[in-house]
CSV table of C-alpha atoms and ligand atoms in Angstrom, one decimal:
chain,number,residue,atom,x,y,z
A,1,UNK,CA,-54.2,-19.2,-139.7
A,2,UNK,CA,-50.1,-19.5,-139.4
A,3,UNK,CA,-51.3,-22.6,-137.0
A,4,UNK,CA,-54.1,-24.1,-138.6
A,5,UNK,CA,-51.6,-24.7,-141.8
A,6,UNK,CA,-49.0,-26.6,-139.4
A,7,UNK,CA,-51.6,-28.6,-138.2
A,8,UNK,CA,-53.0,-29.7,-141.3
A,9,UNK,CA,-49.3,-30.4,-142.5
A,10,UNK,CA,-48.4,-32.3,-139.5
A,11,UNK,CA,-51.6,-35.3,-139.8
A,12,UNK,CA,-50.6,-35.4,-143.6
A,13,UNK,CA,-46.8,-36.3,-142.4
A,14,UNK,CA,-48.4,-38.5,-140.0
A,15,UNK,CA,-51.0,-40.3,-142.7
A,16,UNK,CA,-48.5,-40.9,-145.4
A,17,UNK,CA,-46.3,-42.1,-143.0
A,18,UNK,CA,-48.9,-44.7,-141.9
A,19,UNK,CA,-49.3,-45.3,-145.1
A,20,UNK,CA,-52.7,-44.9,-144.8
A,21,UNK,CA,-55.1,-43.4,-147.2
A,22,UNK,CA,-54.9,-39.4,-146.7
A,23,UNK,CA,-58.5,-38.3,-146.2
A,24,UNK,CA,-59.0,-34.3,-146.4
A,25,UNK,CA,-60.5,-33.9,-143.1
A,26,UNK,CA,-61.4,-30.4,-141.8
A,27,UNK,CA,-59.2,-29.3,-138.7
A,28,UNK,CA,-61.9,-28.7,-135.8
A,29,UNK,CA,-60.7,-27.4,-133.0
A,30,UNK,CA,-62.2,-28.4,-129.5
A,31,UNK,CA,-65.7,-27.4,-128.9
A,32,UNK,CA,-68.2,-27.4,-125.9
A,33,UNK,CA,-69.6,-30.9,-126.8
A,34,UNK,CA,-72.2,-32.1,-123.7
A,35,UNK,CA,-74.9,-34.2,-123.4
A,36,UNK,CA,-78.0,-32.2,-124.0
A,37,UNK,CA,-79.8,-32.0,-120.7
A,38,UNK,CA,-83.3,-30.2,-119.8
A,39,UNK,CA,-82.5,-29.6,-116.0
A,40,UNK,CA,-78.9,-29.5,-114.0
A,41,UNK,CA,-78.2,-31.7,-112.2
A,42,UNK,CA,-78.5,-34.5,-114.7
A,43,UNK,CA,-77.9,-38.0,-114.2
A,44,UNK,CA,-75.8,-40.1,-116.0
A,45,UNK,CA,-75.3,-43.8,-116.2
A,46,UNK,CA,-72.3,-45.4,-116.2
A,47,UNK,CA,-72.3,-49.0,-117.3
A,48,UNK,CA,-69.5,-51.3,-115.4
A,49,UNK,CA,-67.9,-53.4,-117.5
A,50,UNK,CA,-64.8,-53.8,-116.0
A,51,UNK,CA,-62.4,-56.2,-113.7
A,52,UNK,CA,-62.6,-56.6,-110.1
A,53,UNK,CA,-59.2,-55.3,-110.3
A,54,UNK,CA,-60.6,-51.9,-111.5
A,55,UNK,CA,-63.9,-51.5,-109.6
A,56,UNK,CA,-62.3,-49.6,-106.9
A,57,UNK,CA,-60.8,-47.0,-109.2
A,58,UNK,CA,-64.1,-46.8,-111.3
A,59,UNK,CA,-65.8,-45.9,-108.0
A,60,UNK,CA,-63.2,-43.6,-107.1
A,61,UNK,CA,-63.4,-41.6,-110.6
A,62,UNK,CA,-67.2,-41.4,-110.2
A,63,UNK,CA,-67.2,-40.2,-106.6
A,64,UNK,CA,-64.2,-37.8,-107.3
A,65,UNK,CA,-66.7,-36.5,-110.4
A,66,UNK,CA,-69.8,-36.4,-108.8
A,67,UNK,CA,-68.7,-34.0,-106.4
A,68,UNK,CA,-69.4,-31.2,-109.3
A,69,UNK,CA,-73.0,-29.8,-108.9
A,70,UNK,CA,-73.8,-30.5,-112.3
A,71,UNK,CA,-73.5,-34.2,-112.5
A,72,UNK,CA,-74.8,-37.3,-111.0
A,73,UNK,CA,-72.9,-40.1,-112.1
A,74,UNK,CA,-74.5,-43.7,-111.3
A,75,UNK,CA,-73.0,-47.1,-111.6
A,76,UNK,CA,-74.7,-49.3,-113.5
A,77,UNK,CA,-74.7,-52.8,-115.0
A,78,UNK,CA,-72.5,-52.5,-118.0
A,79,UNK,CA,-74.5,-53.4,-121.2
A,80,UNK,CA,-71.4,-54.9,-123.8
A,81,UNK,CA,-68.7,-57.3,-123.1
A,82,UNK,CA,-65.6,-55.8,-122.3
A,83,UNK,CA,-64.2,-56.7,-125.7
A,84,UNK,CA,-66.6,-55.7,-127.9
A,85,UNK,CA,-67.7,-52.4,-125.5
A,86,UNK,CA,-70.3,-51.3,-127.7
A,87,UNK,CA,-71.5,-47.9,-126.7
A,88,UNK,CA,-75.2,-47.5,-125.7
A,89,UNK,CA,-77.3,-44.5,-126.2
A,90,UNK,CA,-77.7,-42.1,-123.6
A,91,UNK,CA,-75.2,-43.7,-120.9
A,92,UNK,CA,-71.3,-44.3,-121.1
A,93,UNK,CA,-69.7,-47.6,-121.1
A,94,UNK,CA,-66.6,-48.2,-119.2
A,95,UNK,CA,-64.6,-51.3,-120.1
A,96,UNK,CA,-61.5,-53.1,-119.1
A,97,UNK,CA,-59.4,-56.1,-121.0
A,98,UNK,CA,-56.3,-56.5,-122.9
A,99,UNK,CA,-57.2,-54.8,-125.5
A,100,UNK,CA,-53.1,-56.1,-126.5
A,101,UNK,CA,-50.3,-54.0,-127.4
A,102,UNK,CA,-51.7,-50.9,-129.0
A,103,UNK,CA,-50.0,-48.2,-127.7
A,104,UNK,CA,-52.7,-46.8,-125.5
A,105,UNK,CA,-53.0,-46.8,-122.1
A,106,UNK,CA,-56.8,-45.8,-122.5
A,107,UNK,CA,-59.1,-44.3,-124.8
A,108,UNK,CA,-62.2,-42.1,-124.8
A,109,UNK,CA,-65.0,-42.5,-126.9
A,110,UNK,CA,-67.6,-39.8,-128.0
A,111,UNK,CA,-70.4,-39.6,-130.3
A,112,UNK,CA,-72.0,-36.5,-130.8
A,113,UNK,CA,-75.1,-34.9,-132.9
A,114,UNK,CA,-74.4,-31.3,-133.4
A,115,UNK,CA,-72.7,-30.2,-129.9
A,116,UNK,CA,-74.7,-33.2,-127.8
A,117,UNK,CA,-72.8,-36.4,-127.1
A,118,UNK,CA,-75.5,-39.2,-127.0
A,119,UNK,CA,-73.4,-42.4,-126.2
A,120,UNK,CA,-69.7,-42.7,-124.6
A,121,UNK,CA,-67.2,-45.5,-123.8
A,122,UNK,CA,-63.9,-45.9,-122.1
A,123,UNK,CA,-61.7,-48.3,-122.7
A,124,UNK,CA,-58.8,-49.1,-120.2
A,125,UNK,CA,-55.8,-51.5,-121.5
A,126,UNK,CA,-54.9,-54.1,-119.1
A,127,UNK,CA,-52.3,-55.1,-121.6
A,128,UNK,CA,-50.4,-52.5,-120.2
A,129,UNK,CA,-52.0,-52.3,-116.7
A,130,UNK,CA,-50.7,-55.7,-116.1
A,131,UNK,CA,-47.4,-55.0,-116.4
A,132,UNK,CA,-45.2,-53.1,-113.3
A,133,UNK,CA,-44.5,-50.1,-114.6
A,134,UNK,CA,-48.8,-49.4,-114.8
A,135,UNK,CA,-49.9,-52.0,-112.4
A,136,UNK,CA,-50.2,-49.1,-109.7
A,137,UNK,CA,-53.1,-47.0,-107.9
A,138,UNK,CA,-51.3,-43.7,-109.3
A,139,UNK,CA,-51.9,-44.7,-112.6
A,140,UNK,CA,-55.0,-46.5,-112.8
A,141,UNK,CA,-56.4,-43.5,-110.8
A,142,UNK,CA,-54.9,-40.9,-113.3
A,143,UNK,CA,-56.2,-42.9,-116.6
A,144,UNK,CA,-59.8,-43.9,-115.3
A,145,UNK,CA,-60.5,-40.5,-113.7
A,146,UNK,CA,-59.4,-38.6,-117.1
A,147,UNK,CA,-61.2,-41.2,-120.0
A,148,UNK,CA,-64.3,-40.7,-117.8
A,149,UNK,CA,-64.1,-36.9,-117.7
A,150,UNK,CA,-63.8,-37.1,-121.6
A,151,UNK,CA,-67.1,-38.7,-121.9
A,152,UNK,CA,-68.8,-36.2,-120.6
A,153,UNK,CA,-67.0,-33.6,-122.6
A,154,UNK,CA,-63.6,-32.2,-120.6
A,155,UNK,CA,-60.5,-31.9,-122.3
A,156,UNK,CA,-57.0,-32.3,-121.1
A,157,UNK,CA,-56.0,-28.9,-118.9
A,158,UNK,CA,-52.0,-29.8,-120.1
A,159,UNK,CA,-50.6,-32.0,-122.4
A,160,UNK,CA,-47.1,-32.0,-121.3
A,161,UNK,CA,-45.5,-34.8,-119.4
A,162,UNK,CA,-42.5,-33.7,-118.0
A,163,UNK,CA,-44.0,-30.2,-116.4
A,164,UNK,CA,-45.3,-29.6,-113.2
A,165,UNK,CA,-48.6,-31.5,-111.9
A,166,UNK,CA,-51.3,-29.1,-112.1
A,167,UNK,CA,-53.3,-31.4,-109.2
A,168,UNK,CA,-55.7,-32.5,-111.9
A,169,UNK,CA,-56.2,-35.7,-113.9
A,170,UNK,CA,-56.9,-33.5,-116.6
A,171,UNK,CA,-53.0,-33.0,-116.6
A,172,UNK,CA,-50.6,-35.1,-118.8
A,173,UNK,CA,-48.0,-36.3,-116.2
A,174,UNK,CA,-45.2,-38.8,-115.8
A,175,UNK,CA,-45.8,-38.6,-112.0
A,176,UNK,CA,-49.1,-39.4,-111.5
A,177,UNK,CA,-48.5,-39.3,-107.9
A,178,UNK,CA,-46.3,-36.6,-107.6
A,179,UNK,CA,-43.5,-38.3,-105.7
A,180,UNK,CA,-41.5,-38.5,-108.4
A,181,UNK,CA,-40.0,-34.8,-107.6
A,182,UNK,CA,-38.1,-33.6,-105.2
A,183,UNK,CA,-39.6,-32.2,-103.0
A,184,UNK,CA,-43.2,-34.2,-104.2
A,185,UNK,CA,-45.4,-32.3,-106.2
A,186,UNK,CA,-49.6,-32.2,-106.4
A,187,UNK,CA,-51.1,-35.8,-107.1
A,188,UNK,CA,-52.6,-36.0,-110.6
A,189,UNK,CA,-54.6,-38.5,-109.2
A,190,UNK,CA,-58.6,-36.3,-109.1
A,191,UNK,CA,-60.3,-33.8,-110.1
A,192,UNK,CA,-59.3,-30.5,-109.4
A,193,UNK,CA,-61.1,-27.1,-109.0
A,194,UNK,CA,-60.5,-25.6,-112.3
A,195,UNK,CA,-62.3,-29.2,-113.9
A,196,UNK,CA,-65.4,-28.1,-111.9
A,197,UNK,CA,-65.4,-25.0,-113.1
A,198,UNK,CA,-65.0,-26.0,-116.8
A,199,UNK,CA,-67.9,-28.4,-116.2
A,200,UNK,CA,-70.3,-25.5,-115.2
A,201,UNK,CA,-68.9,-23.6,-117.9
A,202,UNK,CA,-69.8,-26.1,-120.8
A,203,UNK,CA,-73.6,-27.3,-118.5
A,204,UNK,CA,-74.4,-23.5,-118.0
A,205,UNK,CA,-77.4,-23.5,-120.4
A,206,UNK,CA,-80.4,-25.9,-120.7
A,207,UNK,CA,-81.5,-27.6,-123.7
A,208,UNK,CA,-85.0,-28.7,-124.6
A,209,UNK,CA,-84.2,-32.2,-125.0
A,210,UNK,CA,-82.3,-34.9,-123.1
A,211,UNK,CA,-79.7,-36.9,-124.9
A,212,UNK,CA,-78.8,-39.0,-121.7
A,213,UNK,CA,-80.9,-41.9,-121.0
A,214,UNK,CA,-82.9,-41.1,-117.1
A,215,UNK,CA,-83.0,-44.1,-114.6
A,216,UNK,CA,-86.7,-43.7,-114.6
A,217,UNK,CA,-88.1,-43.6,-117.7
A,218,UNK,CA,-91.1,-41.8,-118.3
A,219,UNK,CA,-93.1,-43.4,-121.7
A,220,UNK,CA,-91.7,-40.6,-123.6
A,221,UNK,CA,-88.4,-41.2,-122.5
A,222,UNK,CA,-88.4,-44.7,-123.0
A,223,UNK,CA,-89.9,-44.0,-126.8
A,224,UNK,CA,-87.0,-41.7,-127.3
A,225,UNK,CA,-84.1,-44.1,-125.7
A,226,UNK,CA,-85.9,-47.1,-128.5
A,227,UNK,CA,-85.3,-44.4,-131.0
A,228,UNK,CA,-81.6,-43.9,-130.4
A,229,UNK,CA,-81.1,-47.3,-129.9
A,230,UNK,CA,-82.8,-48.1,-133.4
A,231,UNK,CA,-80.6,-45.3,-135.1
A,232,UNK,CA,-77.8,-46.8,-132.8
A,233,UNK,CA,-78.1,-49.9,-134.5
A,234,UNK,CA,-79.0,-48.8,-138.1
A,235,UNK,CA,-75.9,-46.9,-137.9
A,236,UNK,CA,-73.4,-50.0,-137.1
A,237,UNK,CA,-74.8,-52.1,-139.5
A,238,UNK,CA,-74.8,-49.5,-142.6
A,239,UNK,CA,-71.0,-48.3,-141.2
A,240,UNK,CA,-69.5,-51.0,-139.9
A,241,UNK,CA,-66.8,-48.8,-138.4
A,242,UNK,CA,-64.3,-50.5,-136.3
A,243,UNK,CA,-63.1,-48.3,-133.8
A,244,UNK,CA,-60.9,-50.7,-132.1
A,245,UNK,CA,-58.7,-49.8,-135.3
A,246,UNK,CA,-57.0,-46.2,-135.0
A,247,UNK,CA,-56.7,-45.5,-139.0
A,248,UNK,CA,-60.7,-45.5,-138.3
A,249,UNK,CA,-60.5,-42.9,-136.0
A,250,UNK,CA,-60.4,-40.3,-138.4
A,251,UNK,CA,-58.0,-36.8,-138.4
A,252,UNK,CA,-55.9,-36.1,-136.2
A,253,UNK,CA,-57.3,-32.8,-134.3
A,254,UNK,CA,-54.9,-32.4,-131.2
A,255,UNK,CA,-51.5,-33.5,-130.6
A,256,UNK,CA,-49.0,-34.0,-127.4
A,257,UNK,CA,-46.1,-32.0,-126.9
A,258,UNK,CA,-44.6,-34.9,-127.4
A,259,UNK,CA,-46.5,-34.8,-131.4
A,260,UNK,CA,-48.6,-38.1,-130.6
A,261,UNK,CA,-52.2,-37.5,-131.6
A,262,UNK,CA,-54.4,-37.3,-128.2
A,263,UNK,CA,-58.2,-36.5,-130.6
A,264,UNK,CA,-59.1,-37.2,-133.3
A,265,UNK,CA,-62.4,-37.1,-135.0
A,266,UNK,CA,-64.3,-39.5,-137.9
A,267,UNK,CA,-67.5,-37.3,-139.5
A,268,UNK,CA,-70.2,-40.5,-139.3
A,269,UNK,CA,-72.6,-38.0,-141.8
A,270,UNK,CA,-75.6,-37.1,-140.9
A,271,UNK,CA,-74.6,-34.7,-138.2
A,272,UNK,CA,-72.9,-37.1,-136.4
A,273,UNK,CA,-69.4,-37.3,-135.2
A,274,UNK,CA,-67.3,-39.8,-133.1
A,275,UNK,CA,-64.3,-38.2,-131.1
A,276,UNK,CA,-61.7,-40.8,-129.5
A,277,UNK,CA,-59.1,-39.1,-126.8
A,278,UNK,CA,-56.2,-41.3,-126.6
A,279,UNK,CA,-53.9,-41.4,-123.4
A,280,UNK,CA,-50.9,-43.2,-125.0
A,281,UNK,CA,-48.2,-45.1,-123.2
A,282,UNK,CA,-45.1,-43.4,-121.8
B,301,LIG,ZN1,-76.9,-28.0,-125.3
């Protein structure tokens, strides 16, 4: 309980300092969101809207993720313009642009009914990625291969820069690359062994429905996917929400070692929840 109070303390520091207007939200703590899935391994779309400059690394991530028995993660034509990157139900949108001087490297985007996530997006900032200190493999590898594994429900393994690399991507890190130390330490760069394992232990079970959107769609599935997208788009126009905007990303639910807020989580009503992971700049 000791914990739950400092918490709760620490986002109302952080609101009135933002002068923003305090909301009482409730403190969640992480939980074993997923997309609902009736058979393992699932396939999941992932819409490319990005730069030329990133397609390599948004190959890489999906290889580097795909390798885990329990997903199959497609490429697909991306569905939104970068700047907008509207999410789409059932798939995840990945999206690249200068997205201007925000303070985030990259964000993660999930929206969730109960424990299922039914649409995703990531959003990487070339404002940043631009510049020298991001404009690098290391870091572009780091950033895409985590804000993808958030959409599909993994949470950081570390949040603490200036420790050792773990070897995953899942691992906070100033070193992406490891070469940093002396001697060089494990590459944040991928996946590691202990992601896996967390994947299988959030897809164990089977659920009777699907909430990602198949490649081939049967007429059920196609019936269901209209649904969505209808309640998609009766949600944004009775909301209009926009989560570019961090004060709408609602409380504050995990923070750094550092104290910058990595998740945070706006209750949409209904059942339905949007978590945004933030990586923010060094
Ligand atoms: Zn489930």
């Amino acid at each position: 309980m000791q914990s739950k109070k400092i918490i709760v303390l620490a986002i109302s520091l952080t609101l009135s300092f933002g002068g923003l207007v305090s909301v009482a939200y409730a403190n969640h703590s992480w939980g074993d969101y997923h997309w609902a899935r009736t058979t393992n391994p699932f396939m999941l779309k992932i819409g490319n809207n990005v730069s030329s400059a990133w397609v390599p690394y948004l190959n890489e991530a999906i290889s580097d993720w795909s390798v885990s028995p329990i997903l199959d993660l497609t490429k697909v034509t991306g569905s939104t313009s970068p700047r907008n990157c509207k999410p789409k139900a059932g798939q995840i949108e990945v999206c690249s642009e200068r997205y201007g001087k925000t303070g985030w490297l990259g964000i993660a985007q999930i929206w969730v009914s109960g424990s299922h996530i039914t649409k995703a997006i990531t959003k990487v900032n070339d404002t940043y990625f631009k510049t020298s200190t991001y404009n690098k493999p290391a870091w572009r590898r780091l950033v895409m291969c985590q804000e993808l594994a958030h959409d599909f429900g993994l949470n950081h393994q570390d949040e603490v820069f200036g420790n050792t690399n773990l070897g995953s991507c899942m691992d906070y890190t100033s070193d992406p690359d490891g070469t940093l130390a002396n001697p060089d330490q494990l590459t944040n760069e991928h996946a590691n062994t202990h992601d896996f394992d967390q994947i299988e232990t959030i897809y164990t079970h089977l659920d009777s429905t699907n909430t990602f959107a198949s490649l081939v769609t049967s007429a059920r599935g196609s019936l269901n996917a209209v649904n969505s997208q209808l309640r998609s788009r009766l949600e944004d126009l009775d909301q209009d929400i926009d989560l570019d905007n961090p004060a709408e990303w609602g409380g504050a639910v995990r923070r750094d070692a550092r104290g910058r807020n990595t998740l945070h989580v706006r209750d949409l009503g209904r059942g339905e929840k949007v978590f945004t992971f933030v990586t923010w700049v060094q």
